[in-house]
Amino acid sequence: MNIFAVMKSRLDAVLGGLMAAGKLPPGLDLARVSVEPPREAGMGDLTTNAAMVLAKPTGMAPKVLAELLVEALKGVEDVTAASTAGPGFINIQLNAAVWRGALLDVLKEGRAYGDSTTGAGEPVNIEYVSANPTGPMHVGHARGAVMGDVLARLLAKAGFAVTKEYYINDAGGQVDNVAAALRMRYLQALGRISEADVQGALERKEIQYGGAYLLPVAEALKTRDGDKWAEVNDPAAWIPPLRDFTVEYMMKLVREDLKDLGVHHDVFSSEKALVETGKVDDALKFLADAGLTYTGVLEPPKGKTPDDWEPRPQLLFKATQFGDEVDRPLKKSSGVGTYFASDIAYHKDKVDRGFKNLVNIWGADHGGYVKRVQAALKALTNGEGKLDVQLCQMVRVLNNGEPVKMSKRAGTFVTLRDLIDEVGKDVVRFIMLTRKNDAPLDFDYAKVMEKSRENPVFYVQYAHARGRSVFRHAATMFPQADLSDAGLAKADLSRLADVDEVALLRFLANWPRTVEAAALAHEPHRLAFYMYELASQFHGLWNKGNDATELRFLQADDAAVSLARLALVRGVGLVIASGLTVFGVEPLEEMR
RNA sequence: GAUCCCAUAGCUCAACUGGAUAGAGCAUCAGCCUUCUAAGCUGAGGGUUGCAGGUUCGAGUCCUGCUGGGAUCGCCA
């Protein structure tokens, strides 16, 4: 149960009553009325902006309206007092049992606390990672992978029907280039050419991918096919099979990496399959029938004309009709379809499968691509489809503040595999969520393993482990007590009287609305900050017992108060576990 | 030249999508361990939210224009 949502609906009912009684004009829009925690603890339990938001539409002064509402709120269930403050805020006091009720909810629902039906089962398609199958996954992919995976879990928790999807770019020039590079490495594996030959080809730009990661792929090809491809010189004959071999091999590695990162996709969609089944042509025909394509010549980009630029007629999409700056090419001057054409077909395919609510997680280097895909989606759905693109900024990998660039495996960048091997999946996942995705992120090997408050993943886990530690002690101190969640729910929670205990109760009640807001805003990082704050409050309460021993959770001579406090400790642990579950991170029982 | 993102305490970042006196950590200073984990906690100082306008009851948040940083810019994906 979300107390803030419940009180909002009761407030709406009060306002409705006032409208019906003619004390307020009928038909007021209540959407902007909010019920939130107050800024400071002394201001009461809840605060609402109703009087300020409704001042203009009612034509009443905020203070006058606030007085009217304060009067009307007095009879509302759980409200013990209400008062006006500041420019027209209404602060509301609630029956203390309401907050204790939140803790009972936590104990009853466990990690499911915070689940909601906000999404109403609406299908959402979330596409993430979608790394080209041309090499190992690196840190940038890791951020997108975690962001997408956790956003998907978060949306599911908020009641959406989520489909997690990976788009394999297994068509087009890039994969052909990898095939060419693989052929060089293959010839090297056969002993026909040397490492120097490969490097020479790289320098002359005859091949684009030369990383040593292709050596095992070449060995695998040799093992499977022997020297079968060494004598085949017609590219049309060797490119397709070598390309398919590489894609398959790379996708196997990608799937292994994702699995070890705890990332799972429901659907893998292939660009090649879209081309081969005619879906790209279908999509282009759809746009042509709508009169949204034409053959034309694009202007060169201003200020930065490529040296080899020359005007050429191409098939173009009228993206400018949907808010883009220029019309975008669907076919290269050679007549071959562009990546954009495939992507249109892919998004049309998503729409045809019943998704109107789409989310894509991309790297920031794709920022210039957002408008055209959104334009295409509008064209495909008559404006009904929604596409939210979340761009992930760069990840800088550091070690004690020093940039880390080299990877043992890939040569030029830090791979996802390196990260997992170095610090473990759970740490990688959590740290990736400690910034909003449109801000750059520093990933410092030393910092993320540090055991201090500076390291959020440690700090949150430590709070959880401390809570478990209390229970280990409680089991010996009160061997007769029922310390199960159901047993703790029977404790006399009115014994939680200290101001910080009550504050913690309130904060636990904030979890459902935090989850909901984070889900709707597509901002999973908010959960990381909530957990950090919760951990902070918990550590603070813990240490309050240093000075005031009567505030320690366990009181050997007072089982009743001990059980009430254990219920609170357990509630904190369960909410942390709830958050970590969304993050795909396992809460720790102890830190040793 | 254009588009997108960013700019908040000395440093790294929050701020519940327009609310009350802008909050944390680090660093600095002053305190707390015969103790359920001191791997922690308490307190103090530290701000013209890059600049200039605008919108309104109210702006770090929205709009316009600057400045600085990053990303991208037909026939790559």
Coordinates of C-alpha atoms in Angstrom, one line a residue, chain A residues 89-554:
Chain A
F89 CA 0.9 24.4 1.9
I90 CA -1.3 22.2 4.0
N91 CA 0.5 20.1 6.5
I92 CA -1.3 17.0 7.6
Q93 CA -0.7 14.9 10.8
L94 CA -1.6 11.3 10.6
N95 CA -2.5 8.7 13.2
A96 CA 0.8 7.1 14.2
A97 CA -0.7 3.7 13.4
V98 CA -0.5 4.6 9.7
W99 CA 3.2 4.4 9.7
R100 CA 3.3 1.3 11.7
G101 CA 0.9 -0.1 9.1
A102 CA 3.6 0.5 6.5
L103 CA 6.0 -1.7 8.5
L104 CA 3.4 -4.4 8.7
D105 CA 3.0 -4.2 4.9
V106 CA 6.8 -4.7 4.6
L107 CA 6.8 -7.7 6.9
K108 CA 3.8 -9.2 5.0
E109 CA 5.0 -8.6 1.5
G110 CA 8.8 -9.0 1.9
R111 CA 10.8 -8.2 -1.2
A112 CA 7.6 -7.6 -3.1
Y113 CA 7.0 -4.5 -1.1
G114 CA 6.7 -1.6 -3.5
D115 CA 5.1 -3.7 -6.2
S116 CA 2.3 -1.8 -7.8
T117 CA -0.3 -1.9 -10.5
T118 CA 0.6 1.5 -11.9
G119 CA 1.5 0.1 -15.3
A120 CA -1.9 -1.7 -15.5
G121 CA -0.3 -4.5 -17.5
E122 CA 0.5 -2.2 -20.4
P123 CA 3.0 -3.8 -22.8
V124 CA 6.4 -2.1 -22.9
N125 CA 9.2 -3.1 -25.2
I126 CA 12.7 -2.3 -24.0
E127 CA 15.6 -2.7 -26.3
Y128 CA 19.1 -2.6 -24.8
V129 CA 22.7 -3.6 -25.3
S130 CA 22.3 -4.4 -29.0
A131 CA 26.1 -4.5 -29.3
N132 CA 27.3 -5.2 -32.8
P133 CA 28.5 -8.8 -33.1
T134 CA 32.0 -7.6 -34.1
G135 CA 34.0 -7.9 -30.9
P136 CA 33.9 -8.3 -27.2
M137 CA 31.5 -6.2 -25.1
H138 CA 33.1 -3.3 -23.3
V139 CA 32.3 -1.0 -20.3
G140 CA 29.9 1.2 -22.3
H141 CA 27.9 -1.9 -23.2
A142 CA 27.9 -2.9 -19.6
R143 CA 26.3 0.4 -18.5
G144 CA 23.6 0.1 -21.2
A145 CA 23.0 -3.6 -20.3
V146 CA 22.5 -2.9 -16.6
M147 CA 20.5 0.2 -17.2
G148 CA 18.1 -1.7 -19.6
D149 CA 17.9 -4.8 -17.5
V150 CA 17.1 -2.9 -14.3
L151 CA 14.7 -0.5 -15.9
A152 CA 12.9 -3.6 -17.2
R153 CA 12.8 -5.1 -13.7
L154 CA 11.6 -1.8 -12.3
L155 CA 8.9 -1.4 -14.9
A156 CA 7.8 -4.9 -14.2
K157 CA 7.6 -4.1 -10.5
A158 CA 5.5 -1.1 -11.3
G159 CA 3.0 -3.4 -13.1
F160 CA 4.0 -3.1 -16.8
A161 CA 4.2 -6.1 -19.1
V162 CA 7.8 -5.9 -20.1
T163 CA 9.5 -7.5 -23.1
K164 CA 13.3 -7.3 -23.1
E165 CA 14.8 -7.3 -26.5
Y166 CA 18.3 -7.4 -28.2
Y167 CA 18.7 -6.2 -31.8
I168 CA 21.5 -8.1 -33.6
N169 CA 23.1 -5.9 -36.3
D170 CA 24.1 -8.9 -38.3
A171 CA 23.7 -7.3 -41.7
G172 CA 25.5 -4.5 -43.5
G173 CA 29.0 -3.5 -44.0
Q174 CA 30.4 -3.8 -40.5
V175 CA 29.9 -7.6 -40.2
D176 CA 31.4 -7.9 -43.7
N177 CA 34.4 -6.0 -42.5
V178 CA 34.7 -8.4 -39.6
A179 CA 34.5 -11.3 -42.0
A180 CA 37.4 -9.8 -43.9
A181 CA 39.4 -9.4 -40.7
L182 CA 38.6 -12.9 -39.7
R183 CA 39.9 -14.2 -43.0
M184 CA 43.3 -12.6 -42.3
R185 CA 43.5 -14.1 -38.9
Y186 CA 42.4 -17.4 -40.3
L187 CA 45.2 -17.3 -42.9
Q188 CA 47.5 -16.5 -40.0
A189 CA 46.3 -19.4 -38.0
L190 CA 47.0 -21.6 -41.0
G191 CA 50.5 -20.3 -41.1
R192 CA 50.0 -18.7 -44.5
I193 CA 50.7 -15.2 -43.3
S194 CA 52.4 -13.6 -40.3
E195 CA 51.3 -11.2 -37.6
A196 CA 53.2 -8.5 -39.4
D197 CA 51.0 -9.1 -42.5
V198 CA 47.9 -8.6 -40.4
Q199 CA 49.2 -5.4 -38.9
G200 CA 50.2 -4.2 -42.3
A201 CA 46.7 -4.7 -43.6
L202 CA 45.3 -2.9 -40.6
E203 CA 47.6 0.1 -41.3
R204 CA 46.7 0.2 -44.9
K205 CA 43.0 0.1 -43.8
E206 CA 42.4 -3.0 -45.8
I207 CA 40.7 -4.4 -42.7
Q208 CA 39.0 -2.5 -39.9
Y209 CA 39.1 -5.1 -37.1
G210 CA 42.4 -6.5 -36.1
G211 CA 42.0 -7.2 -32.4
A212 CA 43.7 -10.3 -31.1
Y213 CA 40.2 -11.4 -29.9
L214 CA 39.7 -12.7 -33.5
L215 CA 42.5 -15.3 -33.1
P216 CA 40.5 -17.8 -31.2
V217 CA 37.6 -17.3 -33.7
A218 CA 40.1 -18.1 -36.5
E219 CA 41.3 -21.2 -34.6
A220 CA 37.7 -22.3 -34.2
L221 CA 37.1 -21.9 -37.9
K222 CA 40.3 -23.8 -38.7
T223 CA 39.2 -26.6 -36.4
R224 CA 35.8 -26.8 -38.1
D225 CA 36.7 -26.3 -41.8
G226 CA 40.5 -26.9 -42.0
D227 CA 42.1 -24.9 -44.8
K228 CA 38.9 -24.9 -46.9
W229 CA 38.7 -21.1 -47.2
A230 CA 42.3 -20.4 -47.9
E231 CA 42.0 -21.1 -51.6
V232 CA 38.6 -19.4 -52.1
N233 CA 39.4 -16.0 -53.4
D234 CA 36.0 -14.7 -54.5
P235 CA 34.7 -12.5 -51.7
A236 CA 31.2 -13.3 -52.7
A237 CA 31.9 -16.9 -51.9
W238 CA 33.7 -16.5 -48.6
I239 CA 32.2 -13.4 -47.0
P240 CA 28.7 -14.8 -46.2
P241 CA 29.9 -18.0 -44.5
L242 CA 32.8 -16.3 -42.6
R243 CA 30.4 -13.5 -41.6
D244 CA 27.9 -16.0 -40.3
F245 CA 30.6 -17.9 -38.4
T246 CA 31.8 -14.7 -36.7
V247 CA 28.4 -13.5 -35.9
E248 CA 27.5 -16.8 -34.3
Y249 CA 30.7 -16.9 -32.4
M250 CA 30.5 -13.4 -31.2
M251 CA 26.9 -13.7 -30.2
K252 CA 27.8 -16.7 -28.1
L253 CA 30.4 -14.6 -26.3
V254 CA 27.9 -11.8 -25.9
R255 CA 25.3 -14.2 -24.4
E256 CA 27.9 -15.6 -22.0
D257 CA 29.0 -12.1 -20.9
L258 CA 25.4 -11.0 -20.4
K259 CA 24.6 -14.2 -18.5
D260 CA 27.5 -13.6 -16.2
L261 CA 26.3 -10.0 -15.7
G262 CA 22.9 -11.4 -14.8
V263 CA 21.3 -9.8 -17.8
H264 CA 18.6 -11.6 -19.7
H265 CA 16.7 -10.9 -22.9
D266 CA 13.4 -12.3 -23.9
V267 CA 13.8 -11.7 -27.6
F268 CA 16.8 -11.6 -30.0
S269 CA 15.9 -9.9 -33.2
S270 CA 18.1 -10.2 -36.3
E271 CA 18.6 -7.4 -38.8
K272 CA 19.6 -10.0 -41.4
A273 CA 16.3 -11.8 -40.9
L274 CA 14.4 -8.5 -41.4
V275 CA 16.1 -8.0 -44.7
E276 CA 15.8 -11.6 -45.8
T277 CA 12.1 -11.9 -45.0
G278 CA 11.3 -8.8 -46.9
K279 CA 10.3 -6.7 -43.9
V280 CA 12.6 -3.9 -44.8
D281 CA 11.0 -3.7 -48.3
D282 CA 7.6 -3.9 -46.6
A283 CA 8.4 -1.0 -44.3
L284 CA 9.7 1.2 -47.2
K285 CA 6.5 0.4 -49.2
F286 CA 4.4 1.4 -46.2
L287 CA 6.1 4.7 -46.1
A288 CA 6.0 5.1 -49.9
D289 CA 2.3 4.4 -49.8
A290 CA 1.8 7.1 -47.2
G291 CA 3.7 9.5 -49.5
L292 CA 6.5 9.9 -47.1
T293 CA 9.4 8.9 -49.4
Y294 CA 11.0 10.5 -52.4
T295 CA 14.2 10.4 -54.4
G296 CA 16.3 13.5 -53.8
V297 CA 19.7 15.0 -53.1
L298 CA 20.8 16.0 -49.7
E299 CA 22.7 19.2 -48.9
P300 CA 26.2 18.7 -47.6
P301 CA 26.4 19.2 -43.8
K302 CA 27.3 22.8 -43.2
G303 CA 30.6 23.7 -41.6
K304 CA 32.1 20.3 -42.1
T305 CA 31.9 19.1 -45.7
P306 CA 33.5 15.8 -46.2
D307 CA 36.3 15.8 -48.7
D308 CA 34.7 13.3 -51.0
W309 CA 31.3 14.8 -50.9
E310 CA 29.4 15.0 -54.1
P311 CA 25.6 15.3 -54.7
R312 CA 23.9 12.0 -55.3
P313 CA 20.3 11.1 -55.6
Q314 CA 19.0 8.7 -52.9
L315 CA 15.7 7.4 -51.6
L316 CA 14.8 9.7 -48.7
F317 CA 12.3 9.6 -45.8
K318 CA 10.4 12.9 -45.1
A319 CA 11.7 13.1 -41.5
T320 CA 11.3 16.8 -41.5
Q321 CA 7.5 16.3 -41.5
F322 CA 7.9 14.7 -38.0
G323 CA 10.3 17.2 -36.4
D324 CA 13.7 16.1 -37.7
E325 CA 16.1 18.6 -39.2
V326 CA 16.7 17.0 -42.6
D327 CA 15.2 14.2 -44.5
R328 CA 17.0 11.0 -44.0
P329 CA 18.4 8.4 -46.5
L330 CA 16.7 5.1 -46.8
K331 CA 19.0 3.8 -49.5
K332 CA 22.6 4.4 -50.3
S333 CA 23.4 5.9 -53.7
S334 CA 24.2 2.4 -54.7
G335 CA 20.6 1.4 -54.1
V336 CA 21.4 -0.7 -51.0
G337 CA 19.2 -0.1 -47.9
T338 CA 20.7 1.9 -45.1
Y339 CA 20.9 0.9 -41.5
F340 CA 18.1 3.4 -40.9
A341 CA 15.9 1.5 -43.3
S342 CA 16.4 -1.7 -41.4
D343 CA 15.8 0.1 -38.1
I344 CA 12.5 1.5 -39.4
A345 CA 11.5 -2.1 -40.3
Y346 CA 12.6 -3.2 -36.9
H347 CA 10.5 -0.6 -35.1
K348 CA 7.6 -1.4 -37.4
D349 CA 8.0 -5.0 -36.4
K350 CA 7.8 -4.1 -32.7
V351 CA 4.6 -2.0 -33.4
D352 CA 3.1 -4.9 -35.4
R353 CA 3.7 -7.2 -32.4
G354 CA 1.5 -4.9 -30.3
F355 CA 3.9 -2.5 -28.6
K356 CA 3.0 1.2 -28.5
N357 CA 5.3 1.9 -25.6
L358 CA 8.9 1.5 -26.7
V359 CA 12.1 2.2 -24.8
N360 CA 15.6 2.1 -26.3
I361 CA 18.8 2.3 -24.4
W362 CA 21.6 3.6 -26.5
G363 CA 25.1 5.0 -26.1
A364 CA 25.5 8.7 -26.2
D365 CA 27.2 8.5 -29.5
H366 CA 23.9 7.7 -31.0
G367 CA 22.3 11.0 -29.8
G368 CA 22.1 12.3 -33.3
Y369 CA 20.0 9.3 -34.4
V370 CA 17.1 9.8 -31.9
K371 CA 15.0 12.2 -33.8
R372 CA 14.9 10.3 -37.0
V373 CA 13.8 7.1 -35.3
Q374 CA 11.2 8.9 -33.3
A375 CA 10.1 10.6 -36.6
A376 CA 9.9 7.2 -38.3
L377 CA 7.8 5.8 -35.4
K378 CA 5.4 8.7 -35.6
A379 CA 5.0 8.0 -39.3
L380 CA 4.5 4.3 -38.7
T381 CA 1.8 4.7 -36.0
N382 CA 0.1 8.0 -36.8
G383 CA 1.7 9.4 -33.8
E384 CA 0.3 6.8 -31.4
G385 CA 3.6 5.0 -30.7
K386 CA 5.8 6.4 -27.9
L387 CA 9.6 5.9 -28.1
D388 CA 11.7 7.0 -25.1
V389 CA 15.4 6.8 -25.9
Q390 CA 17.7 6.8 -22.9
L391 CA 21.2 7.7 -23.8
C392 CA 24.0 6.4 -21.6
Q393 CA 27.0 8.7 -21.3
M394 CA 30.6 7.5 -21.2
V395 CA 32.0 5.3 -18.5
R396 CA 35.6 6.2 -17.5
V397 CA 37.4 3.3 -15.9
L398 CA 39.9 4.3 -13.3
N399 CA 42.1 2.7 -10.7
N400 CA 42.7 5.0 -7.8
G401 CA 42.0 8.0 -9.9
E402 CA 44.4 6.9 -12.7
P403 CA 42.7 6.1 -16.1
V404 CA 42.7 2.5 -17.1
K405 CA 42.8 2.0 -20.8
M406 CA 44.3 -1.3 -21.8
S407 CA 42.5 -4.6 -21.7
K408 CA 44.3 -7.9 -21.6
R409 CA 41.8 -9.3 -24.1
A410 CA 40.7 -6.5 -26.4
G411 CA 43.8 -4.3 -26.6
T412 CA 42.2 -0.9 -26.7
F413 CA 39.3 -0.8 -24.3
V414 CA 38.2 -2.3 -21.0
T415 CA 35.9 -5.3 -21.6
L416 CA 32.8 -6.2 -19.7
R417 CA 34.6 -9.5 -18.9
D418 CA 37.5 -7.6 -17.2
L419 CA 35.1 -5.7 -15.0
I420 CA 33.2 -8.8 -13.9
D421 CA 36.5 -10.7 -13.2
E422 CA 37.9 -7.8 -11.3
V423 CA 35.0 -6.8 -9.0
G424 CA 32.2 -9.2 -9.5
K425 CA 28.8 -8.9 -11.1
D426 CA 26.9 -7.3 -8.2
V427 CA 29.3 -4.5 -7.8
V428 CA 29.3 -3.7 -11.5
R429 CA 25.6 -3.7 -11.5
F430 CA 25.1 -1.4 -8.5
I431 CA 27.8 1.1 -9.5
M432 CA 26.4 1.5 -13.0
L433 CA 23.2 2.7 -11.3
T434 CA 24.7 5.3 -9.1
R435 CA 24.4 8.1 -11.7
K436 CA 21.6 9.1 -13.9
N437 CA 22.3 7.8 -17.3
D438 CA 22.8 11.1 -19.0
A439 CA 25.7 12.0 -16.7
P440 CA 29.2 10.5 -17.3
L441 CA 30.2 7.8 -14.8
D442 CA 33.5 7.2 -13.2
F443 CA 34.1 3.5 -12.4
D444 CA 37.1 3.3 -10.1
Y445 CA 38.3 -0.3 -9.4
A446 CA 39.8 0.8 -6.1
K447 CA 36.9 2.9 -5.0
V448 CA 34.2 0.4 -5.7
M449 CA 36.0 -2.3 -3.7
E450 CA 36.6 0.1 -0.8
K451 CA 35.0 -0.6 2.5
S452 CA 33.8 2.8 3.4
R453 CA 30.8 5.1 3.3
E454 CA 32.2 6.6 0.1
N455 CA 31.3 3.4 -1.7
P456 CA 27.6 3.1 -2.0
V457 CA 27.4 -0.6 -2.8
F458 CA 29.4 -1.4 0.3
Y459 CA 27.5 1.0 2.5
V460 CA 24.1 -0.4 1.5
Q461 CA 25.2 -4.0 1.8
Y462 CA 26.8 -3.3 5.2
A463 CA 23.4 -2.0 6.5
H464 CA 21.8 -5.2 5.3
A465 CA 24.5 -7.3 6.9
R466 CA 24.3 -5.4 10.1
G467 CA 20.6 -6.1 10.3
R468 CA 21.2 -9.8 9.8
S469 CA 23.8 -9.6 12.5
V470 CA 21.3 -8.3 15.0
F471 CA 19.0 -11.2 14.3
R472 CA 21.9 -13.7 14.9
H473 CA 22.3 -12.2 18.3
A474 CA 18.6 -12.0 18.9
A475 CA 18.3 -15.7 18.3
T476 CA 20.5 -16.5 21.2
M477 CA 19.2 -13.7 23.5
F478 CA 15.5 -14.7 22.9
P479 CA 15.6 -18.4 22.0
Q480 CA 11.9 -18.7 22.7
A481 CA 10.8 -15.8 20.5
D482 CA 9.2 -16.1 17.1
L483 CA 11.6 -14.1 14.9
S484 CA 9.9 -14.9 11.6
D485 CA 8.3 -12.1 9.7
A486 CA 4.9 -13.2 10.7
G487 CA 6.0 -13.4 14.3
L488 CA 7.5 -9.9 14.2
A489 CA 4.3 -8.6 12.8
K490 CA 2.7 -9.4 16.1
A491 CA 5.1 -7.2 18.1
D492 CA 3.8 -4.1 19.8
L493 CA 5.0 -1.5 17.4
S494 CA 3.8 1.3 19.5
R495 CA 7.0 0.7 21.5
L496 CA 8.9 2.3 18.6
A497 CA 8.9 5.8 20.2
D498 CA 12.2 7.3 19.5
V499 CA 12.1 10.1 17.0
D500 CA 14.6 8.4 14.7
E501 CA 12.7 5.1 14.9
V502 CA 9.6 6.9 13.8
A503 CA 11.6 8.7 11.1
L504 CA 12.8 5.3 9.8
L505 CA 9.2 4.0 9.8
R506 CA 8.2 7.0 7.7
F507 CA 11.1 6.5 5.3
L508 CA 10.1 2.8 4.8
A509 CA 6.7 4.0 3.8
N510 CA 8.3 6.1 1.0
W511 CA 9.6 3.1 -0.8
P512 CA 6.5 2.4 -2.9
R513 CA 6.2 6.0 -4.2
T514 CA 9.9 6.0 -4.9
V515 CA 9.6 2.9 -7.0
E516 CA 6.6 4.2 -8.8
A517 CA 8.2 7.6 -9.6
A518 CA 11.5 6.0 -10.7
A519 CA 9.6 3.6 -13.0
L520 CA 7.5 6.4 -14.6
A521 CA 10.5 8.6 -15.1
H522 CA 12.6 5.7 -16.4
E523 CA 15.3 6.6 -13.8
P524 CA 16.4 3.5 -11.9
H525 CA 19.3 5.4 -10.3
R526 CA 16.7 7.0 -7.9
L527 CA 16.5 3.6 -6.1
A528 CA 20.2 3.7 -5.5
F529 CA 19.9 7.0 -3.8
Y530 CA 17.0 5.9 -1.8
M531 CA 18.9 2.8 -0.6
Y532 CA 21.9 4.9 0.3
E533 CA 19.7 7.2 2.4
L534 CA 17.9 4.3 4.0
A535 CA 21.3 2.7 4.9
S536 CA 22.4 6.1 6.3
Q537 CA 19.4 6.4 8.6
F538 CA 19.8 2.9 9.7
H539 CA 23.5 3.2 10.6
G540 CA 22.7 6.4 12.4
L541 CA 20.0 4.8 14.5
W542 CA 22.4 1.9 15.2
N543 CA 25.0 4.2 16.5
K544 CA 22.6 6.2 18.6
G545 CA 22.7 3.1 20.8
N546 CA 26.4 3.8 21.5
D547 CA 25.6 6.8 23.6
A548 CA 22.2 5.7 24.8
T549 CA 22.3 2.0 25.6
E550 CA 18.5 2.0 26.2
L551 CA 18.1 2.7 22.4
R552 CA 20.0 -0.4 21.3
F553 CA 17.8 -2.8 19.3
L554 CA 18.2 -5.7 21.7

